[in-house]
CSV table of C-alpha atoms in Angstrom, one decimal:
chain,number,residue,atom,x,y,z
A,1,MET,CA,3.4,245.7,-166.0
A,2,LYS,CA,1.7,247.5,-163.3
A,3,LYS,CA,-1.7,249.1,-164.0
A,4,PHE,CA,-3.6,250.6,-161.1
A,5,LEU,CA,-7.0,252.0,-160.3
A,6,CYS,CA,-7.6,253.9,-157.0
A,7,VAL,CA,-10.7,255.8,-156.0
A,8,CYS,CA,-9.7,255.7,-152.4
A,9,LEU,CA,-8.7,259.3,-152.5
A,10,ALA,CA,-8.8,261.6,-155.6
A,11,SER,CA,-5.0,261.9,-155.6
A,12,LEU,CA,-4.4,258.2,-155.1
A,13,CYS,CA,-6.8,257.4,-157.9
A,14,LEU,CA,-4.7,259.5,-160.3
A,15,CYS,CA,-1.5,258.1,-158.9
A,16,LEU,CA,-2.3,254.4,-159.4
A,17,ALA,CA,-4.1,254.8,-162.7
A,18,ALA,CA,-1.2,256.8,-164.1
A,19,CYS,CA,1.5,254.2,-163.3
A,20,GLY,CA,-0.2,251.8,-165.8
A,21,GLY,CA,1.5,250.2,-168.8
A,22,ALA,CA,1.7,247.4,-171.2
A,23,GLU,CA,3.4,244.0,-171.3
A,24,VAL,CA,6.8,243.3,-169.6
A,25,SER,CA,9.8,244.2,-171.8
A,26,GLN,CA,13.5,244.0,-171.5
A,27,ALA,CA,14.2,247.6,-172.5
A,28,GLU,CA,17.1,249.4,-170.8
A,29,SER,CA,17.7,253.1,-170.6
A,30,SER,CA,21.2,254.6,-170.9
A,31,VAL,CA,20.0,257.5,-168.8
A,32,PHE,CA,19.8,255.4,-165.7
A,33,SER,CA,22.7,254.1,-163.6
A,34,VAL,CA,22.3,250.4,-162.9
A,35,GLU,CA,25.1,248.9,-160.7
A,36,SER,CA,25.6,245.4,-159.4
A,37,VAL,CA,27.8,243.7,-156.9
A,38,GLU,CA,28.5,240.0,-157.4
A,39,GLU,CA,28.0,237.4,-154.7
A,40,SER,CA,30.4,237.6,-151.8
A,41,SER,CA,31.1,235.7,-148.6
A,42,MET,CA,28.8,238.1,-146.7
A,43,GLU,CA,28.1,236.7,-143.2
A,44,SER,CA,24.7,235.1,-143.1
A,45,SER,CA,22.0,236.8,-140.9
A,46,GLU,CA,19.3,235.1,-139.0
A,47,GLU,CA,16.7,233.6,-141.4
A,48,VAL,CA,13.0,233.4,-141.1
A,49,SER,CA,11.7,229.9,-141.6
A,50,ILE,CA,8.3,228.8,-142.9
A,51,ASP,CA,7.5,227.5,-139.4
A,52,VAL,CA,8.2,231.0,-138.0
A,53,ILE,CA,5.9,232.6,-140.6
A,54,GLY,CA,3.2,230.3,-139.4
A,55,GLU,CA,3.9,231.4,-135.8
A,56,LEU,CA,3.8,235.0,-137.0
A,57,ARG,CA,0.3,234.5,-138.3
A,58,ASP,CA,-0.8,233.2,-134.9
A,59,SER,CA,0.6,236.3,-133.2
A,60,ALA,CA,-0.7,238.9,-135.7
A,61,THR,CA,-2.4,241.9,-134.2
A,62,GLY,CA,-4.8,242.3,-137.1
A,63,LYS,CA,-6.0,240.6,-140.3
A,64,LEU,CA,-7.4,241.9,-143.6
A,65,ASP,CA,-9.0,239.7,-146.2
A,66,SER,CA,-11.1,240.0,-149.3
A,67,LEU,CA,-14.3,238.8,-147.7
A,68,THR,CA,-14.3,241.0,-144.6
A,69,TYR,CA,-12.2,244.2,-145.4
A,70,THR,CA,-13.5,247.3,-147.1
A,71,ASN,CA,-11.1,249.8,-148.5
A,72,ASN,CA,-11.4,253.5,-147.7
A,73,GLY,CA,-13.3,254.2,-150.9
A,74,ARG,CA,-12.2,251.8,-153.6
A,75,MET,CA,-8.6,250.9,-154.2
A,76,GLY,CA,-7.2,248.2,-156.5
A,77,ASP,CA,-4.6,246.9,-158.8
A,78,LEU,CA,-6.6,245.9,-161.8
A,79,ASP,CA,-3.9,243.5,-163.1
A,80,GLY,CA,-4.5,241.1,-160.2
A,81,THR,CA,-4.6,240.5,-156.5
A,82,ALA,CA,-2.8,243.2,-154.5
A,83,PHE,CA,-1.9,244.9,-151.2
A,84,ALA,CA,-0.7,248.5,-150.8
A,85,ILE,CA,0.2,250.9,-148.0
A,86,TYR,CA,0.7,254.6,-148.6
A,87,SER,CA,2.4,257.4,-146.7
A,88,PRO,CA,1.3,261.0,-146.4
A,89,ILE,CA,3.1,263.7,-148.4
A,90,GLY,CA,6.3,264.9,-146.8
A,91,TYR,CA,8.6,261.9,-146.9
A,92,ASN,CA,11.8,261.4,-149.0
A,93,GLY,CA,12.5,257.8,-148.5
A,94,ALA,CA,11.4,254.4,-147.3
A,95,SER,CA,13.0,251.1,-146.4
A,96,GLY,CA,12.1,247.6,-145.3
A,97,THR,CA,13.0,244.0,-145.2
A,98,ILE,CA,11.4,241.6,-147.6
A,99,ASP,CA,11.6,237.8,-147.2
A,100,LEU,CA,11.6,236.2,-150.7
A,101,LYS,CA,13.5,233.1,-149.3
A,102,ASN,CA,10.5,231.7,-147.5
A,103,ALA,CA,7.8,233.0,-149.8
A,104,GLN,CA,5.9,230.4,-151.8
A,105,LEU,CA,5.2,231.2,-155.5
A,106,ARG,CA,3.3,229.3,-158.2
A,107,ARG,CA,2.6,231.4,-161.3
A,108,VAL,CA,2.3,229.0,-164.3
A,109,LEU,CA,-1.1,227.8,-165.4
A,110,PRO,CA,-1.7,224.2,-166.5
A,111,ASP,CA,-1.6,225.3,-170.2
A,112,GLY,CA,1.7,227.1,-169.9
A,113,ARG,CA,0.4,230.7,-169.5
A,114,PHE,CA,1.7,232.5,-166.5
A,115,ILE,CA,1.0,235.4,-164.2
A,116,ASN,CA,3.6,237.8,-162.8
A,117,ALA,CA,4.6,238.6,-159.2
A,118,TYR,CA,5.7,242.0,-157.8
A,119,ALA,CA,6.9,243.5,-154.6
A,120,PHE,CA,8.1,247.1,-154.7
A,121,PHE,CA,8.2,250.6,-153.4
A,122,GLY,CA,6.7,253.6,-155.2
A,123,VAL,CA,7.0,257.4,-155.0
A,124,ASP,CA,4.3,259.8,-155.9
A,125,VAL,CA,4.9,263.4,-156.8
A,126,TYR,CA,2.3,266.1,-156.0
A,127,SER,CA,1.7,269.6,-157.3
A,128,GLY,CA,-0.2,271.2,-154.4
A,129,GLU,CA,-2.8,268.6,-153.5
A,130,TRP,CA,-2.9,267.0,-157.0
A,131,TRP,CA,-0.9,264.1,-158.1
A,132,GLN,CA,1.4,264.7,-161.2
A,133,ASN,CA,3.9,261.8,-161.4
A,134,CYS,CA,4.9,258.4,-160.0
A,135,VAL,CA,7.6,255.8,-160.2
A,136,ASP,CA,7.5,252.2,-159.0
A,137,VAL,CA,10.8,250.3,-158.3
A,138,GLY,CA,11.3,246.9,-156.9
A,139,PHE,CA,11.2,243.1,-157.5
A,140,CYS,CA,9.6,241.4,-160.5
A,141,ARG,CA,9.2,237.8,-161.4
A,142,SER,CA,7.9,237.1,-164.9
A,143,GLY,CA,7.9,234.4,-167.6
A,144,GLN,CA,7.5,230.7,-167.2
A,145,THR,CA,10.9,230.1,-165.5
A,146,GLY,CA,11.8,233.7,-164.5
A,147,LYS,CA,13.9,234.6,-161.5
A,148,TRP,CA,13.5,237.6,-159.2
A,149,HIS,CA,15.0,240.8,-160.7
A,150,LEU,CA,14.6,244.5,-160.3
A,151,PHE,CA,12.3,246.6,-162.4
A,152,TYR,CA,11.0,250.2,-162.6
A,153,ASN,CA,8.0,251.7,-164.1
A,154,MET,CA,7.5,255.5,-164.4
A,155,TYR,CA,4.6,257.7,-165.6
A,156,GLU,CA,6.4,260.7,-166.9
A,157,PRO,CA,10.2,260.6,-167.6
A,158,LEU,CA,12.4,263.6,-166.9
A,159,ASN,CA,14.2,263.3,-170.2
A,160,GLU,CA,12.6,262.7,-173.6
A,161,GLY,CA,13.4,259.3,-175.0
A,162,THR,CA,13.8,257.7,-171.6
A,163,ASN,CA,12.2,254.2,-171.4
A,164,THR,CA,9.4,254.2,-168.9
A,165,TRP,CA,9.8,250.5,-168.2
A,166,TYR,CA,13.0,248.7,-167.3
A,167,GLU,CA,14.0,245.2,-166.1
A,168,SER,CA,17.5,244.4,-164.7
A,169,SER,CA,19.4,241.6,-166.5
A,170,LYS,CA,20.8,240.6,-163.1
A,171,THR,CA,18.8,237.8,-161.5
A,172,LEU,CA,18.5,237.6,-157.8
A,173,PRO,CA,18.3,234.4,-155.7
A,174,ASP,CA,15.5,233.7,-153.2
A,175,ASP,CA,16.8,235.5,-150.1
A,176,ILE,CA,15.9,237.9,-147.3
A,177,TYR,CA,16.6,241.4,-148.7
A,178,ASP,CA,17.1,244.7,-147.0
A,179,MET,CA,15.7,247.5,-149.2
A,180,THR,CA,16.3,251.2,-149.2
A,181,PHE,CA,14.5,253.6,-151.5
A,182,THR,CA,15.4,257.2,-151.1
A,183,MET,CA,15.6,260.5,-153.0
A,184,GLU,CA,19.1,261.2,-154.3
A,185,GLY,CA,18.9,264.9,-155.1
A,186,ASP,CA,16.0,266.5,-156.8
A,187,GLN,CA,14.3,264.4,-159.5
A,188,TYR,CA,16.1,261.1,-158.8
A,189,VAL,CA,15.4,258.2,-156.5
A,190,ARG,CA,17.6,255.1,-155.8
A,191,LEU,CA,16.5,251.7,-154.8
A,192,THR,CA,19.2,249.4,-153.3
A,193,VAL,CA,18.5,245.8,-152.3
A,194,THR,CA,21.1,243.7,-150.4
A,195,GLY,CA,20.7,239.9,-149.7
A,196,ARG,CA,21.4,239.0,-146.2
A,197,ASN,CA,22.5,235.4,-146.8
A,198,ARG,CA,24.1,235.4,-150.3
A,199,GLY,CA,25.5,238.9,-150.3
A,200,ARG,CA,23.7,239.6,-153.7
A,201,THR,CA,23.1,243.3,-154.3
A,202,ASP,CA,21.4,245.2,-157.1
A,203,THR,CA,20.7,248.9,-157.3
A,204,VAL,CA,19.0,251.3,-159.7
A,205,LEU,CA,18.9,255.1,-160.0
A,206,VAL,CA,15.6,256.3,-161.5
A,207,GLU,CA,14.4,259.7,-162.7
A,208,VAL,CA,11.4,261.1,-160.9
A,209,LYS,CA,10.4,264.2,-162.8
A,210,GLY,CA,9.3,267.0,-160.5
A,211,ALA,CA,10.3,265.4,-157.2
A,212,LYS,CA,12.1,267.4,-154.5
A,213,ALA,CA,14.9,265.9,-152.5
A,214,ASP,CA,13.5,267.3,-149.2
A,215,GLY,CA,10.3,265.2,-149.6
A,216,SER,CA,8.0,268.3,-149.5
A,217,ASN,CA,6.0,267.1,-152.5
A,218,THR,CA,6.5,263.3,-152.4
A,219,ALA,CA,4.7,260.4,-150.7
A,220,PHE,CA,5.8,256.8,-150.7
A,221,LEU,CA,4.1,253.4,-150.9
A,222,PHE,CA,4.8,249.7,-150.6
A,223,ASN,CA,2.9,247.3,-152.9
A,224,ALA,CA,2.8,243.6,-153.5
A,225,ALA,CA,0.8,241.9,-156.3
A,226,LEU,CA,0.1,239.1,-158.7
A,227,ASP,CA,-0.6,240.5,-162.2
A,228,TYR,CA,-2.5,239.1,-165.2
A,229,PRO,CA,-0.7,239.4,-168.5
A,230,PRO,CA,-3.0,240.0,-171.5
A,231,ASP,CA,-3.3,236.3,-172.5
A,232,THR,CA,-4.6,235.4,-169.1
A,233,MET,CA,-7.3,238.1,-169.1
A,234,LEU,CA,-10.1,235.7,-170.1
A,235,ASP,CA,-13.6,235.0,-168.6
A,236,ARG,CA,-14.7,231.6,-167.4
A,237,GLU,CA,-15.8,230.8,-171.0
A,238,GLY,CA,-12.4,231.6,-172.4
A,239,ASN,CA,-13.3,234.9,-174.0
A,240,PRO,CA,-11.2,238.1,-173.8
A,241,CYS,CA,-12.3,240.0,-170.7
A,242,SER,CA,-11.5,243.2,-168.8
A,243,ASP,CA,-13.5,242.4,-165.7
A,244,PHE,CA,-11.2,241.8,-162.7
A,245,VAL,CA,-13.6,239.6,-160.8
A,246,GLU,CA,-14.4,237.4,-163.8
A,247,ILE,CA,-10.7,237.0,-164.7
A,248,THR,CA,-9.8,236.1,-161.1
A,249,LEU,CA,-12.6,233.5,-161.0
A,250,ALA,CA,-11.4,232.1,-164.3
A,251,CYS,CA,-7.9,231.7,-162.7
A,252,THR,CA,-9.3,230.2,-159.5
A,253,ASP,CA,-8.4,226.6,-158.4
A,254,LEU,CA,-5.6,226.4,-161.0
A,255,GLY,CA,-2.8,226.3,-158.4
A,256,LEU,CA,-1.8,229.9,-158.5
A,257,TYR,CA,-0.5,231.6,-155.4
A,258,PHE,CA,2.1,234.0,-153.9
A,259,ARG,CA,2.0,233.4,-150.2
A,260,ASN,CA,4.1,233.6,-147.0
A,261,LEU,CA,5.6,236.9,-148.2
A,262,TYR,CA,6.9,238.5,-145.0
A,263,VAL,CA,7.6,242.3,-145.2
A,264,SER,CA,9.0,243.8,-142.0
A,265,GLU,CA,10.9,246.8,-140.5
A,266,LEU,CA,9.1,249.2,-142.8
A,267,LYS,CA,10.3,252.8,-142.1
A,268,LEU,CA,9.8,256.3,-143.6
A,269,TYR,CA,12.4,259.0,-143.8
A,270,SER,CA,12.1,262.8,-143.8
A,271,GLU,CA,14.2,265.9,-143.3
A,272,ASP,CA,12.9,266.1,-139.8
A,273,LYS,CA,13.7,262.4,-139.1
A,274,PRO,CA,16.6,261.4,-141.3
A,275,GLU,CA,17.2,258.4,-139.1
A,276,GLY,CA,13.8,257.2,-140.1
A,277,GLU,CA,10.6,256.3,-138.1
A,278,THR,CA,8.6,253.1,-138.0
A,279,TRP,CA,5.9,253.1,-140.7
A,280,THR,CA,3.0,252.4,-138.4
A,281,SER,CA,-0.7,252.7,-139.2
A,282,GLU,CA,-0.6,256.2,-137.8
A,283,LEU,CA,1.8,257.1,-140.7
A,284,ALA,CA,-0.4,255.3,-143.3
A,285,GLN,CA,-2.4,257.7,-145.4
A,286,SER,CA,-4.3,254.7,-146.7
A,287,THR,CA,-4.1,250.8,-146.7
A,288,GLY,CA,-5.8,248.8,-149.3
A,289,ILE,CA,-6.2,245.3,-150.6
A,290,TRP,CA,-7.6,244.0,-153.9
A,291,PRO,CA,-10.2,242.5,-154.1
A,292,ASP,CA,-12.0,243.8,-151.1
A,293,GLN,CA,-15.5,243.1,-149.7
A,294,THR,CA,-17.1,245.4,-152.2
A,295,ASN,CA,-16.2,243.0,-155.1
A,296,ALA,CA,-19.2,240.8,-155.4
A,297,GLY,CA,-18.8,237.3,-156.8
A,298,PHE,CA,-16.1,235.8,-154.5
A,299,ASP,CA,-16.9,232.9,-152.3
A,300,TYR,CA,-13.4,232.7,-151.0
A,301,ALA,CA,-10.6,235.3,-150.1
A,302,PRO,CA,-7.9,235.6,-152.8
A,303,THR,CA,-6.1,238.1,-150.6
A,304,THR,CA,-5.3,237.8,-146.9
A,305,ILE,CA,-3.0,240.1,-145.0
A,306,TYR,CA,-1.8,239.6,-141.4
A,307,THR,CA,-0.7,242.8,-139.7
A,308,PHE,CA,1.8,243.4,-136.9
A,309,ASP,CA,1.4,246.8,-135.4
A,310,GLY,CA,1.3,248.4,-138.8
A,311,SER,CA,5.0,248.0,-139.7
A,312,ALA,CA,5.1,244.3,-140.7
A,313,TYR,CA,2.9,242.1,-142.8
A,314,VAL,CA,2.5,238.5,-143.9
A,315,ILE,CA,0.9,238.6,-147.3
A,316,ASP,CA,-1.0,235.8,-149.0
A,317,PHE,CA,-2.4,235.8,-152.5
A,318,ASP,CA,-4.0,232.4,-153.0
A,319,MET,CA,-6.4,231.9,-155.9
A,320,ASN,CA,-7.4,228.5,-154.7
A,321,ARG,CA,-10.5,227.7,-152.6
A,322,LYS,CA,-8.5,224.8,-151.0
A,323,LYS,CA,-5.6,226.6,-149.3
A,324,GLY,CA,-2.2,225.2,-148.6
A,325,GLU,CA,-2.0,222.7,-151.5
């Protein structure tokens, strides 16, 4: 489950730390509406190939990596390597296209333990200038042989007894997905993902206690990450450990990666611009990677991000000194 630390800004620090949790579960909440549409004969859209992703890297307008980039303050996902982009307050929705079809993922260690992969949107709720609640909703891949499926994670539920962690029982094939994540009235937000090539859709309506539909007290984020379950949180001697750098080094050169993740067409929505606007760097309250240059001890870059005018990214988490194996 997601567990964040952010000291980039005081509010972001509280936001990410609060969306923490424990191990992945299969709990479902009857409070939430989860709807699915089976595969259809939806017309295929143009695909992005691995070769095209390589060409995208060559045409990138910028690059962030663990050895050269320093976050604004300190930002991080303490469960593993991560990338995140945040919007300012005042938005009530976000959307984007995420290419899981061409992403490459290896999560299982030689001894059978595994790490988890995530790609999701989040919404943060503010009271004045202070953070008070958050919800993450998106794609999760867990277990030894797990498939992509939707999940959510919330800090403070609207109704007592609501589960704060949920995973959809509907598995989703590797595909290119269009994602929309928008407020649906006060205190609710809906994520809908639609596969371009297989017509596979899943959607989830989630409580967001305190959120206003007009976006006046909400900000949005996009995050991708690899996370360490408790049994992988060991140092290089095999002892239980909570130090992020040591855990990452212990998992280095074991074949683990989540790379070629292409996220594009990121947009933000507001009452002033209900049609949306491109989520460029000018609309980014903060952008961060984990680890960054301030994390001493790395002789290679576990995280590398290629940027395209601030609204598209190729994301590589590769915990191998020899890349491209």
